[in-house]
PDB file of C-alpha atoms in Angstrom:
ATOM      1  CA  MET A 242     150.938 -54.751 -11.010  1.00  0.00           C
ATOM      2  CA  PRO A 243     150.393 -56.524 -14.475  1.00  0.00           C
ATOM      3  CA  LYS A 244     149.278 -54.003 -17.432  1.00  0.00           C
ATOM      4  CA  ASP A 245     146.857 -56.476 -18.656  1.00  0.00           C
ATOM      5  CA  PHE A 246     144.047 -59.175 -17.520  1.00  0.00           C
ATOM      6  CA  LEU A 247     144.901 -62.145 -19.453  1.00  0.00           C
ATOM      7  CA  CYS A 248     145.013 -65.102 -16.759  1.00  0.00           C
ATOM      8  CA  LEU A 249     145.093 -65.098 -12.693  1.00  0.00           C
ATOM      9  CA  THR A 250     148.124 -66.882 -12.407  1.00  0.00           C
ATOM     10  CA  ASP A 251     149.936 -63.301 -14.012  1.00  0.00           C
ATOM     11  CA  TRP A 252     148.354 -61.711 -10.453  1.00  0.00           C
ATOM     12  CA  ASN A 253     149.515 -62.315  -6.620  1.00  0.00           C
ATOM     13  CA  LYS A 254     146.577 -63.066  -3.874  1.00  0.00           C
ATOM     14  CA  GLU A 255     147.403 -59.317  -2.669  1.00  0.00           C
ATOM     15  CA  GLU A 256     146.581 -57.808  -5.891  1.00  0.00           C
ATOM     16  CA  LEU A 257     143.600 -60.036  -6.537  1.00  0.00           C
ATOM     17  CA  ASP A 258     142.223 -58.878  -2.736  1.00  0.00           C
ATOM     18  CA  ARG A 259     142.625 -55.316  -3.798  1.00  0.00           C
ATOM     19  CA  ILE A 260     140.432 -56.041  -6.903  1.00  0.00           C
ATOM     20  CA  PHE A 261     137.870 -57.664  -4.359  1.00  0.00           C
ATOM     21  CA  ALA A 262     138.169 -54.793  -2.008  1.00  0.00           C
ATOM     22  CA  LEU A 263     137.512 -52.294  -4.664  1.00  0.00           C
ATOM     23  CA  THR A 264     134.335 -54.403  -6.692  1.00  0.00           C
ATOM     24  CA  ALA A 265     132.748 -54.283  -2.667  1.00  0.00           C
ATOM     25  CA  ASP A 266     133.308 -50.361  -2.859  1.00  0.00           C
ATOM     26  CA  LEU A 267     131.643 -49.670  -6.389  1.00  0.00           C
ATOM     27  CA  LYS A 268     128.754 -52.162  -5.583  1.00  0.00           C
ATOM     28  CA  ALA A 269     127.829 -50.660  -2.327  1.00  0.00           C
ATOM     29  CA  ARG A 270     128.568 -46.935  -4.160  1.00  0.00           C
ATOM     30  CA  GLN A 271     125.895 -48.146  -6.831  1.00  0.00           C
ATOM     31  CA  LYS A 272     123.431 -49.525  -4.429  1.00  0.00           C
ATOM     32  CA  ARG A 273     123.314 -46.291  -3.024  1.00  0.00           C
ATOM     33  CA  ALA A 274     123.143 -44.721  -6.393  1.00  0.00           C
ATOM     34  CA  GLU A 275     126.060 -43.026  -5.711  1.00  0.00           C
ATOM     35  CA  PRO A 276     128.428 -41.844  -8.510  1.00  0.00           C
ATOM     36  CA  HIS A 277     131.633 -43.179  -9.536  1.00  0.00           C
ATOM     37  CA  ARG A 278     132.746 -42.285 -12.556  1.00  0.00           C
ATOM     38  CA  LEU A 279     136.285 -43.456 -12.419  1.00  0.00           C
ATOM     39  CA  LEU A 280     137.036 -43.722 -15.588  1.00  0.00           C
ATOM     40  CA  GLU A 281     135.527 -40.389 -17.008  1.00  0.00           C
ATOM     41  CA  GLY A 282     135.982 -39.638 -20.788  1.00  0.00           C
ATOM     42  CA  LYS A 283     137.413 -43.207 -21.441  1.00  0.00           C
ATOM     43  CA  THR A 284     136.548 -45.564 -24.089  1.00  0.00           C
ATOM     44  CA  LEU A 285     137.091 -49.235 -24.096  1.00  0.00           C
ATOM     45  CA  ALA A 286     137.094 -51.284 -27.173  1.00  0.00           C
ATOM     46  CA  MET A 287     135.532 -54.427 -26.986  1.00  0.00           C
ATOM     47  CA  ILE A 288     136.411 -56.901 -29.465  1.00  0.00           C
ATOM     48  CA  PHE A 289     134.059 -59.992 -29.857  1.00  0.00           C
ATOM     49  CA  GLU A 290     135.064 -63.354 -31.801  1.00  0.00           C
ATOM     50  CA  LYS A 291     132.371 -65.203 -29.855  1.00  0.00           C
ATOM     51  CA  SER A 292     128.943 -63.888 -29.314  1.00  0.00           C
ATOM     52  CA  SER A 293     127.968 -63.215 -25.725  1.00  0.00           C
ATOM     53  CA  THR A 294     125.346 -62.090 -23.343  1.00  0.00           C
ATOM     54  CA  ARG A 295     126.799 -61.298 -19.792  1.00  0.00           C
ATOM     55  CA  THR A 296     130.235 -60.156 -21.229  1.00  0.00           C
ATOM     56  CA  ARG A 297     128.991 -57.437 -23.187  1.00  0.00           C
ATOM     57  CA  VAL A 298     126.076 -56.427 -21.075  1.00  0.00           C
ATOM     58  CA  SER A 299     128.360 -55.996 -18.054  1.00  0.00           C
ATOM     59  CA  PHE A 300     131.286 -54.417 -19.821  1.00  0.00           C
ATOM     60  CA  GLU A 301     129.191 -52.076 -21.589  1.00  0.00           C
ATOM     61  CA  VAL A 302     126.990 -51.202 -18.597  1.00  0.00           C
ATOM     62  CA  GLY A 303     129.849 -51.132 -16.412  1.00  0.00           C
ATOM     63  CA  MET A 304     131.854 -48.525 -18.627  1.00  0.00           C
ATOM     64  CA  PHE A 305     128.844 -46.324 -18.892  1.00  0.00           C
ATOM     65  CA  GLN A 306     128.705 -46.404 -14.957  1.00  0.00           C
ATOM     66  CA  LEU A 307     132.025 -45.455 -14.690  1.00  0.00           C
ATOM     67  CA  GLY A 308     131.266 -42.370 -16.724  1.00  0.00           C
ATOM     68  CA  GLY A 309     133.418 -43.904 -19.824  1.00  0.00           C
ATOM     69  CA  HIS A 310     132.470 -45.313 -22.956  1.00  0.00           C
ATOM     70  CA  ALA A 311     132.455 -49.021 -24.405  1.00  0.00           C
ATOM     71  CA  LEU A 312     132.599 -49.865 -28.339  1.00  0.00           C
ATOM     72  CA  PHE A 313     131.128 -53.050 -29.504  1.00  0.00           C
ATOM     73  CA  LEU A 314     133.117 -54.675 -32.395  1.00  0.00           C
ATOM     74  CA  HIS A 315     132.348 -57.962 -33.675  1.00  0.00           C
ATOM     75  CA  SER A 316     135.275 -59.003 -35.490  1.00  0.00           C
ATOM     76  CA  GLY A 317     133.151 -60.453 -38.422  1.00  0.00           C
ATOM     77  CA  THR A 318     132.061 -56.545 -39.289  1.00  0.00           C
ATOM     78  CA  THR A 319     136.186 -55.464 -38.764  1.00  0.00           C
ATOM     79  CA  GLN A 320     139.174 -56.126 -41.122  1.00  0.00           C
ATOM     80  CA  MET A 321     140.202 -58.467 -38.342  1.00  0.00           C
ATOM     81  CA  GLY A 322     137.484 -60.651 -39.887  1.00  0.00           C
ATOM     82  CA  ARG A 323     139.214 -59.749 -43.855  1.00  0.00           C
ATOM     83  CA  GLY A 324     142.459 -61.156 -42.042  1.00  0.00           C
ATOM     84  CA  GLU A 325     144.159 -57.930 -40.615  1.00  0.00           C
ATOM     85  CA  PRO A 326     147.198 -59.383 -38.496  1.00  0.00           C
ATOM     86  CA  ILE A 327     146.131 -59.067 -34.422  1.00  0.00           C
ATOM     87  CA  LYS A 328     149.603 -56.739 -34.179  1.00  0.00           C
ATOM     88  CA  ASP A 329     148.287 -54.445 -36.473  1.00  0.00           C
ATOM     89  CA  THR A 330     144.288 -54.161 -34.545  1.00  0.00           C
ATOM     90  CA  GLY A 331     146.237 -53.981 -31.505  1.00  0.00           C
ATOM     91  CA  ARG A 332     148.413 -51.249 -32.405  1.00  0.00           C
ATOM     92  CA  VAL A 333     145.638 -49.087 -34.174  1.00  0.00           C
ATOM     93  CA  MET A 334     142.749 -49.654 -31.330  1.00  0.00           C
ATOM     94  CA  ALA A 335     145.655 -48.462 -28.431  1.00  0.00           C
ATOM     95  CA  ARG A 336     145.763 -45.171 -30.599  1.00  0.00           C
ATOM     96  CA  TYR A 337     141.700 -44.756 -30.363  1.00  0.00           C
ATOM     97  CA  CYS A 338     140.838 -46.351 -27.156  1.00  0.00           C
ATOM     98  CA  ASP A 339     141.672 -46.537 -23.236  1.00  0.00           C
ATOM     99  CA  GLY A 340     141.750 -50.160 -23.200  1.00  0.00           C
ATOM    100  CA  ILE A 341     140.355 -53.426 -24.988  1.00  0.00           C
ATOM    101  CA  MET A 342     138.658 -56.674 -23.956  1.00  0.00           C
ATOM    102  CA  ILE A 343     138.371 -59.235 -25.876  1.00  0.00           C
ATOM    103  CA  ARG A 344     136.411 -62.269 -25.868  1.00  0.00           C
ATOM    104  CA  THR A 345     137.703 -65.266 -28.295  1.00  0.00           C
ATOM    105  CA  PHE A 346     139.135 -68.411 -29.121  1.00  0.00           C
ATOM    106  CA  SER A 347     142.521 -68.593 -28.455  1.00  0.00           C
ATOM    107  CA  GLN A 348     144.878 -67.402 -25.525  1.00  0.00           C
ATOM    108  CA  GLU A 349     147.545 -67.111 -27.639  1.00  0.00           C
ATOM    109  CA  ALA A 350     145.762 -64.127 -29.808  1.00  0.00           C
ATOM    110  CA  VAL A 351     144.597 -62.607 -26.755  1.00  0.00           C
ATOM    111  CA  GLU A 352     148.367 -62.890 -25.407  1.00  0.00           C
ATOM    112  CA  GLU A 353     149.324 -61.302 -28.877  1.00  0.00           C
ATOM    113  CA  LEU A 354     147.116 -58.508 -29.131  1.00  0.00           C
ATOM    114  CA  ALA A 355     147.993 -57.513 -25.367  1.00  0.00           C
ATOM    115  CA  HIS A 356     151.743 -57.898 -26.575  1.00  0.00           C
ATOM    116  CA  TRP A 357     151.374 -55.123 -29.285  1.00  0.00           C
ATOM    117  CA  SER A 358     148.901 -53.171 -27.586  1.00  0.00           C
ATOM    118  CA  LYS A 359     150.158 -49.910 -25.655  1.00  0.00           C
ATOM    119  CA  VAL A 360     146.799 -50.025 -23.388  1.00  0.00           C
ATOM    120  CA  PRO A 361     145.518 -52.602 -21.131  1.00  0.00           C
ATOM    121  CA  VAL A 362     143.996 -55.945 -22.626  1.00  0.00           C
ATOM    122  CA  ILE A 363     141.351 -58.085 -20.383  1.00  0.00           C
ATOM    123  CA  ASN A 364     140.733 -61.269 -21.483  1.00  0.00           C
ATOM    124  CA  GLY A 365     136.904 -61.636 -21.638  1.00  0.00           C
ATOM    125  CA  LEU A 366     136.639 -65.358 -22.504  1.00  0.00           C
ATOM    126  CA  THR A 367     139.134 -67.946 -24.727  1.00  0.00           C
ATOM    127  CA  ASP A 368     139.061 -71.498 -24.765  1.00  0.00           C
ATOM    128  CA  LEU A 369     141.598 -71.664 -22.623  1.00  0.00           C
ATOM    129  CA  TYR A 370     140.402 -69.323 -19.539  1.00  0.00           C
ATOM    130  CA  HIS A 371     137.732 -67.171 -18.196  1.00  0.00           C
ATOM    131  CA  PRO A 372     139.292 -65.229 -15.704  1.00  0.00           C
ATOM    132  CA  CYS A 373     136.808 -62.408 -15.219  1.00  0.00           C
ATOM    133  CA  GLN A 374     133.863 -65.155 -14.480  1.00  0.00           C
ATOM    134  CA  LEU A 375     136.029 -66.457 -12.014  1.00  0.00           C
ATOM    135  CA  MET A 376     136.731 -62.931 -10.130  1.00  0.00           C
ATOM    136  CA  ALA A 377     132.623 -62.507  -9.994  1.00  0.00           C
ATOM    137  CA  ASP A 378     132.109 -66.352  -8.760  1.00  0.00           C
ATOM    138  CA  LEU A 379     134.878 -65.771  -6.131  1.00  0.00           C
ATOM    139  CA  PHE A 380     133.432 -62.645  -5.169  1.00  0.00           C
ATOM    140  CA  THR A 381     129.958 -63.989  -5.088  1.00  0.00           C
ATOM    141  CA  VAL A 382     131.890 -66.510  -2.496  1.00  0.00           C
ATOM    142  CA  ILE A 383     133.378 -63.857  -0.402  1.00  0.00           C
ATOM    143  CA  GLU A 384     129.806 -62.377  -0.126  1.00  0.00           C
ATOM    144  CA  HIS A 385     128.045 -65.444   1.069  1.00  0.00           C
ATOM    145  CA  LYS A 386     130.805 -66.982   2.844  1.00  0.00           C
ATOM    146  CA  GLY A 387     132.405 -64.533   4.448  1.00  0.00           C
ATOM    147  CA  GLY A 388     136.021 -65.455   2.506  1.00  0.00           C
ATOM    148  CA  TYR A 389     137.426 -68.033   0.206  1.00  0.00           C
ATOM    149  CA  GLU A 390     140.137 -69.282   3.349  1.00  0.00           C
ATOM    150  CA  GLY A 391     139.752 -72.713   4.604  1.00  0.00           C
ATOM    151  CA  LEU A 392     136.860 -73.444   2.069  1.00  0.00           C
ATOM    152  CA  THR A 393     136.676 -76.709  -0.090  1.00  0.00           C
ATOM    153  CA  PHE A 394     135.834 -76.142  -3.858  1.00  0.00           C
ATOM    154  CA  ALA A 395     134.113 -78.390  -6.070  1.00  0.00           C
ATOM    155  CA  TRP A 396     134.080 -78.293 -10.110  1.00  0.00           C
ATOM    156  CA  ILE A 397     131.715 -80.850 -11.478  1.00  0.00           C
ATOM    157  CA  GLY A 398     131.839 -81.642 -15.367  1.00  0.00           C
ATOM    158  CA  ASP A 399     133.835 -80.278 -18.272  1.00  0.00           C
ATOM    159  CA  GLY A 400     137.765 -79.671 -17.880  1.00  0.00           C
ATOM    160  CA  ASN A 401     137.051 -76.600 -20.043  1.00  0.00           C
ATOM    161  CA  ASN A 402     138.028 -73.013 -19.537  1.00  0.00           C
ATOM    162  CA  MET A 403     136.371 -72.649 -16.131  1.00  0.00           C
ATOM    163  CA  ALA A 404     137.885 -75.777 -14.798  1.00  0.00           C
ATOM    164  CA  ASN A 405     141.021 -74.109 -16.031  1.00  0.00           C
ATOM    165  CA  SER A 406     140.325 -70.927 -14.430  1.00  0.00           C
ATOM    166  CA  TRP A 407     139.219 -72.514 -11.151  1.00  0.00           C
ATOM    167  CA  ILE A 408     142.488 -74.748 -10.686  1.00  0.00           C
ATOM    168  CA  ASN A 409     144.638 -71.402 -11.317  1.00  0.00           C
ATOM    169  CA  ALA A 410     142.545 -70.103  -8.560  1.00  0.00           C
ATOM    170  CA  ALA A 411     143.427 -72.779  -6.388  1.00  0.00           C
ATOM    171  CA  ALA A 412     147.088 -71.937  -7.172  1.00  0.00           C
ATOM    172  CA  VAL A 413     147.030 -68.216  -6.335  1.00  0.00           C
ATOM    173  CA  PHE A 414     144.557 -68.301  -3.226  1.00  0.00           C
ATOM    174  CA  GLY A 415     145.549 -71.265  -1.571  1.00  0.00           C
ATOM    175  CA  PHE A 416     142.181 -73.032  -1.147  1.00  0.00           C
ATOM    176  CA  ARG A 417     141.241 -76.633  -1.787  1.00  0.00           C
ATOM    177  CA  LEU A 418     139.932 -78.003  -4.985  1.00  0.00           C
ATOM    178  CA  GLN A 419     138.162 -81.024  -5.840  1.00  0.00           C
ATOM    179  CA  VAL A 420     137.772 -81.777  -9.779  1.00  0.00           C
ATOM    180  CA  ALA A 421     135.658 -84.264 -11.149  1.00  0.00           C
ATOM    181  CA  THR A 422     135.733 -85.035 -15.057  1.00  0.00           C
ATOM    182  CA  PRO A 423     135.061 -88.007 -17.487  1.00  0.00           C
ATOM    183  CA  GLU A 424     137.683 -89.816 -18.903  1.00  0.00           C
ATOM    184  CA  GLY A 425     139.191 -88.136 -21.315  1.00  0.00           C
ATOM    185  CA  TYR A 426     137.777 -84.639 -20.506  1.00  0.00           C
ATOM    186  CA  ARG A 427     139.981 -83.684 -17.827  1.00  0.00           C
ATOM    187  CA  PRO A 428     141.667 -79.806 -17.506  1.00  0.00           C
ATOM    188  CA  ASP A 429     144.576 -78.369 -19.908  1.00  0.00           C
ATOM    189  CA  GLU A 430     147.632 -80.682 -18.846  1.00  0.00           C
ATOM    190  CA  GLU A 431     149.829 -77.787 -18.658  1.00  0.00           C
ATOM    191  CA  VAL A 432     147.587 -75.878 -16.476  1.00  0.00           C
ATOM    192  CA  MET A 433     147.687 -78.562 -14.208  1.00  0.00           C
ATOM    193  CA  ARG A 434     151.285 -79.502 -14.075  1.00  0.00           C
ATOM    194  CA  ARG A 435     152.204 -75.613 -13.289  1.00  0.00           C
ATOM    195  CA  ALA A 436     149.454 -75.526 -10.550  1.00  0.00           C
ATOM    196  CA  ALA A 437     151.159 -78.775  -8.868  1.00  0.00           C
ATOM    197  CA  GLU A 438     154.480 -76.783  -9.228  1.00  0.00           C
ATOM    198  CA  LEU A 439     152.999 -73.609  -7.734  1.00  0.00           C
ATOM    199  CA  GLY A 440     151.795 -76.061  -4.607  1.00  0.00           C
ATOM    200  CA  ALA A 441     148.110 -75.876  -5.231  1.00  0.00           C
ATOM    201  CA  ASP A 442     146.065 -78.300  -3.179  1.00  0.00           C
ATOM    202  CA  VAL A 443     144.023 -79.492  -6.162  1.00  0.00           C
ATOM    203  CA  SER A 444     142.685 -83.603  -6.460  1.00  0.00           C
ATOM    204  CA  TYR A 445     141.239 -85.154  -9.392  1.00  0.00           C
ATOM    205  CA  THR A 446     138.772 -87.834  -9.803  1.00  0.00           C
ATOM    206  CA  SER A 447     135.899 -89.582 -12.244  1.00  0.00           C
ATOM    207  CA  ASP A 448     133.735 -89.466  -9.133  1.00  0.00           C
ATOM    208  CA  PRO A 449     131.323 -86.561  -9.080  1.00  0.00           C
ATOM    209  CA  LEU A 450     130.258 -87.641  -5.353  1.00  0.00           C
ATOM    210  CA  ALA A 451     133.587 -88.153  -4.384  1.00  0.00           C
ATOM    211  CA  ALA A 452     134.617 -84.360  -5.453  1.00  0.00           C
ATOM    212  CA  ALA A 453     131.336 -82.866  -4.017  1.00  0.00           C
ATOM    213  CA  GLU A 454     132.417 -84.666  -0.591  1.00  0.00           C
ATOM    214  CA  GLY A 455     132.350 -82.165   2.211  1.00  0.00           C
ATOM    215  CA  ALA A 456     132.363 -79.571  -0.134  1.00  0.00           C
ATOM    216  CA  ASP A 457     131.516 -75.848   0.501  1.00  0.00           C
ATOM    217  CA  VAL A 458     131.220 -74.858  -2.929  1.00  0.00           C
ATOM    218  CA  LEU A 459     129.861 -76.618  -6.020  1.00  0.00           C
ATOM    219  CA  SER A 460     130.458 -75.157  -9.431  1.00  0.00           C
ATOM    220  CA  THR A 461     129.719 -76.679 -13.131  1.00  0.00           C
ATOM    221  CA  ASP A 462     129.260 -75.538 -16.294  1.00  0.00           C
ATOM    222  CA  VAL A 463     127.753 -76.625 -19.647  1.00  0.00           C
ATOM    223  CA  TRP A 464     128.813 -79.913 -21.119  1.00  0.00           C
ATOM    224  CA  ALA A 465     129.435 -78.365 -24.739  1.00  0.00           C
ATOM    225  CA  SER A 466     130.583 -75.151 -25.025  1.00  0.00           C
ATOM    226  CA  MET A 467     130.492 -72.343 -27.833  1.00  0.00           C
ATOM    227  CA  GLY A 468     132.066 -74.151 -30.762  1.00  0.00           C
ATOM    228  CA  GLN A 469     131.818 -77.844 -29.612  1.00  0.00           C
ATOM    229  CA  GLU A 470     128.096 -77.662 -30.659  1.00  0.00           C
ATOM    230  CA  ASP A 471     128.920 -80.857 -33.344  1.00  0.00           C
ATOM    231  CA  GLU A 472     130.432 -82.977 -30.382  1.00  0.00           C
ATOM    232  CA  ALA A 473     126.954 -82.289 -27.999  1.00  0.00           C
ATOM    233  CA  GLU A 474     125.406 -85.650 -28.689  1.00  0.00           C
ATOM    234  CA  LYS A 475     128.926 -87.338 -27.666  1.00  0.00           C
ATOM    235  CA  ARG A 476     129.159 -85.204 -24.825  1.00  0.00           C
ATOM    236  CA  ARG A 477     125.654 -85.606 -23.378  1.00  0.00           C
ATOM    237  CA  ARG A 478     126.387 -89.524 -23.234  1.00  0.00           C
ATOM    238  CA  ALA A 479     130.072 -89.038 -21.740  1.00  0.00           C
ATOM    239  CA  PHE A 480     129.123 -86.510 -19.134  1.00  0.00           C
ATOM    240  CA  ALA A 481     125.932 -88.453 -18.322  1.00  0.00           C
ATOM    241  CA  GLY A 482     126.176 -88.649 -14.199  1.00  0.00           C
ATOM    242  CA  TYR A 483     128.355 -85.528 -14.108  1.00  0.00           C
ATOM    243  CA  GLN A 484     125.161 -83.304 -13.091  1.00  0.00           C
ATOM    244  CA  LEU A 485     124.716 -80.851  -9.827  1.00  0.00           C
ATOM    245  CA  ASN A 486     121.613 -82.620  -8.617  1.00  0.00           C
ATOM    246  CA  ARG A 487     120.338 -83.424  -5.165  1.00  0.00           C
ATOM    247  CA  PRO A 488     122.450 -86.466  -4.239  1.00  0.00           C
ATOM    248  CA  VAL A 489     125.283 -84.386  -5.206  1.00  0.00           C
ATOM    249  CA  LEU A 490     124.104 -81.323  -2.945  1.00  0.00           C
ATOM    250  CA  GLU A 491     123.763 -83.838  -0.513  1.00  0.00           C
ATOM    251  CA  ALA A 492     127.070 -84.810  -0.230  1.00  0.00           C
ATOM    252  CA  ALA A 493     128.819 -81.350   0.049  1.00  0.00           C
ATOM    253  CA  ALA A 494     128.167 -79.603   3.103  1.00  0.00           C
ATOM    254  CA  ASP A 495     125.330 -78.759   4.579  1.00  0.00           C
ATOM    255  CA  ASP A 496     125.228 -74.938   4.146  1.00  0.00           C
ATOM    256  CA  ALA A 497     127.008 -75.429   0.684  1.00  0.00           C
ATOM    257  CA  ILE A 498     126.571 -72.773  -2.114  1.00  0.00           C
ATOM    258  CA  VAL A 499     125.654 -73.823  -6.112  1.00  0.00           C
ATOM    259  CA  LEU A 500     127.628 -71.736  -8.744  1.00  0.00           C
ATOM    260  CA  HIS A 501     127.431 -72.077 -12.374  1.00  0.00           C
ATOM    261  CA  CYS A 502     128.278 -69.190 -14.778  1.00  0.00           C
ATOM    262  CA  LEU A 503     125.597 -69.362 -17.337  1.00  0.00           C
ATOM    263  CA  PRO A 504     124.005 -70.176 -20.258  1.00  0.00           C
ATOM    264  CA  ALA A 505     122.706 -73.031 -18.129  1.00  0.00           C
ATOM    265  CA  HIS A 506     121.336 -75.940 -19.674  1.00  0.00           C
ATOM    266  CA  ARG A 507     118.791 -77.251 -17.044  1.00  0.00           C
ATOM    267  CA  GLY A 508     118.582 -80.865 -16.722  1.00  0.00           C
ATOM    268  CA  GLU A 509     122.003 -81.818 -18.148  1.00  0.00           C
ATOM    269  CA  GLU A 510     124.713 -80.229 -15.860  1.00  0.00           C
ATOM    270  CA  ILE A 511     122.493 -78.839 -13.349  1.00  0.00           C
ATOM    271  CA  THR A 512     118.285 -79.964 -12.518  1.00  0.00           C
ATOM    272  CA  ASP A 513     116.059 -76.941 -12.186  1.00  0.00           C
ATOM    273  CA  GLU A 514     115.457 -78.009  -8.434  1.00  0.00           C
ATOM    274  CA  VAL A 515     119.206 -77.107  -7.719  1.00  0.00           C
ATOM    275  CA  ILE A 516     119.687 -74.401  -9.946  1.00  0.00           C
ATOM    276  CA  GLU A 517     116.175 -72.861  -8.292  1.00  0.00           C
ATOM    277  CA  SER A 518     116.977 -74.063  -4.717  1.00  0.00           C
ATOM    278  CA  LYS A 519     117.869 -71.606  -1.858  1.00  0.00           C
ATOM    279  CA  GLN A 520     121.656 -72.855  -1.861  1.00  0.00           C
ATOM    280  CA  SER A 521     122.087 -71.642  -5.342  1.00  0.00           C
ATOM    281  CA  VAL A 522     123.836 -67.917  -5.759  1.00  0.00           C
ATOM    282  CA  VAL A 523     123.674 -68.402  -9.378  1.00  0.00           C
ATOM    283  CA  PHE A 524     121.836 -64.818  -9.914  1.00  0.00           C
ATOM    284  CA  ASP A 525     123.900 -63.094  -7.598  1.00  0.00           C
ATOM    285  CA  GLU A 526     127.208 -64.664  -9.415  1.00  0.00           C
ATOM    286  CA  ALA A 527     125.607 -63.434 -12.497  1.00  0.00           C
ATOM    287  CA  GLU A 528     125.046 -59.905 -11.125  1.00  0.00           C
ATOM    288  CA  ASN A 529     129.183 -59.756  -9.758  1.00  0.00           C
ATOM    289  CA  ARG A 530     129.866 -59.593 -13.444  1.00  0.00           C
ATOM    290  CA  LEU A 531     129.380 -56.312 -13.603  1.00  0.00           C
ATOM    291  CA  HIS A 532     130.908 -55.047 -10.489  1.00  0.00           C
ATOM    292  CA  VAL A 533     134.324 -57.025 -10.625  1.00  0.00           C
ATOM    293  CA  GLN A 534     134.551 -55.838 -14.009  1.00  0.00           C
ATOM    294  CA  LYS A 535     134.503 -52.019 -13.311  1.00  0.00           C
ATOM    295  CA  ALA A 536     136.943 -52.754 -10.489  1.00  0.00           C
ATOM    296  CA  ILE A 537     139.113 -54.733 -12.938  1.00  0.00           C
ATOM    297  CA  MET A 538     138.440 -51.606 -15.682  1.00  0.00           C
ATOM    298  CA  ALA A 539     139.140 -48.893 -12.813  1.00  0.00           C
ATOM    299  CA  THR A 540     142.397 -51.016 -11.384  1.00  0.00           C
ATOM    300  CA  LEU A 541     143.682 -51.072 -15.320  1.00  0.00           C
ATOM    301  CA  MET A 542     142.268 -47.785 -16.778  1.00  0.00           C
ATOM    302  CA  GLY A 543     142.157 -45.758 -14.038  1.00  0.00           C
TER     303      GLY A 543
END
């Protein structure tokens, strides 16, 4: 089993399925108000270079429920913000804490931190990947569909860190993925190449309706992610039509479910009608960040 949780393709299907099984167990224990203090007395350092709502709250609450403590560190108020090398931060934090979660821009920074840290490092988000969110998404699918095997997934929108993570997931778990992005906004070339080498069943198109055709799960994200605010107007023009709306939902399977990692810009990448529909499981998905990340922390730090 890997020491860190940086990218889905670092893990195999059996290892990730065990995390899903632990997620289900921990969620059930919480619903029964049954203590599950698997990380009693342990501490997680949470380093944020990108601001957050769900990531911070879910990791902090998760550590508390597991019996441990989470320490919030904003890079601008630490020595990292004054130019301390990542390798120095990683070596020092590992002497204080039992694990590190980092939410930042560069995947290379996360990998460097993990290289120098003797304790597990969890990728809370980078511009390239968002593996914890993808695990929460898939666990939500398992809850609502009974599993992911044999399903067709559709990604419609930006070829961003979530699109890259869905492609990695298709390579690891073996489900079919249909990706629709505008020209010039495709997923990362290296991610697509590596997935193809791994035999992933992924197709790419610029037609949202073609990607949605027969899909059991529809997913999207904002058109302009954090750090891309200056491109917002250009992206609105490029992504016009790449929206989860009624026609796209009707192209999918009759019992398709809808995912969105939030925050949502209603009226842009998804309509209010769709996100509030009976087919939307968006808020179950958001809750499952807590349960999945508890399982990841317990697996790595327990």
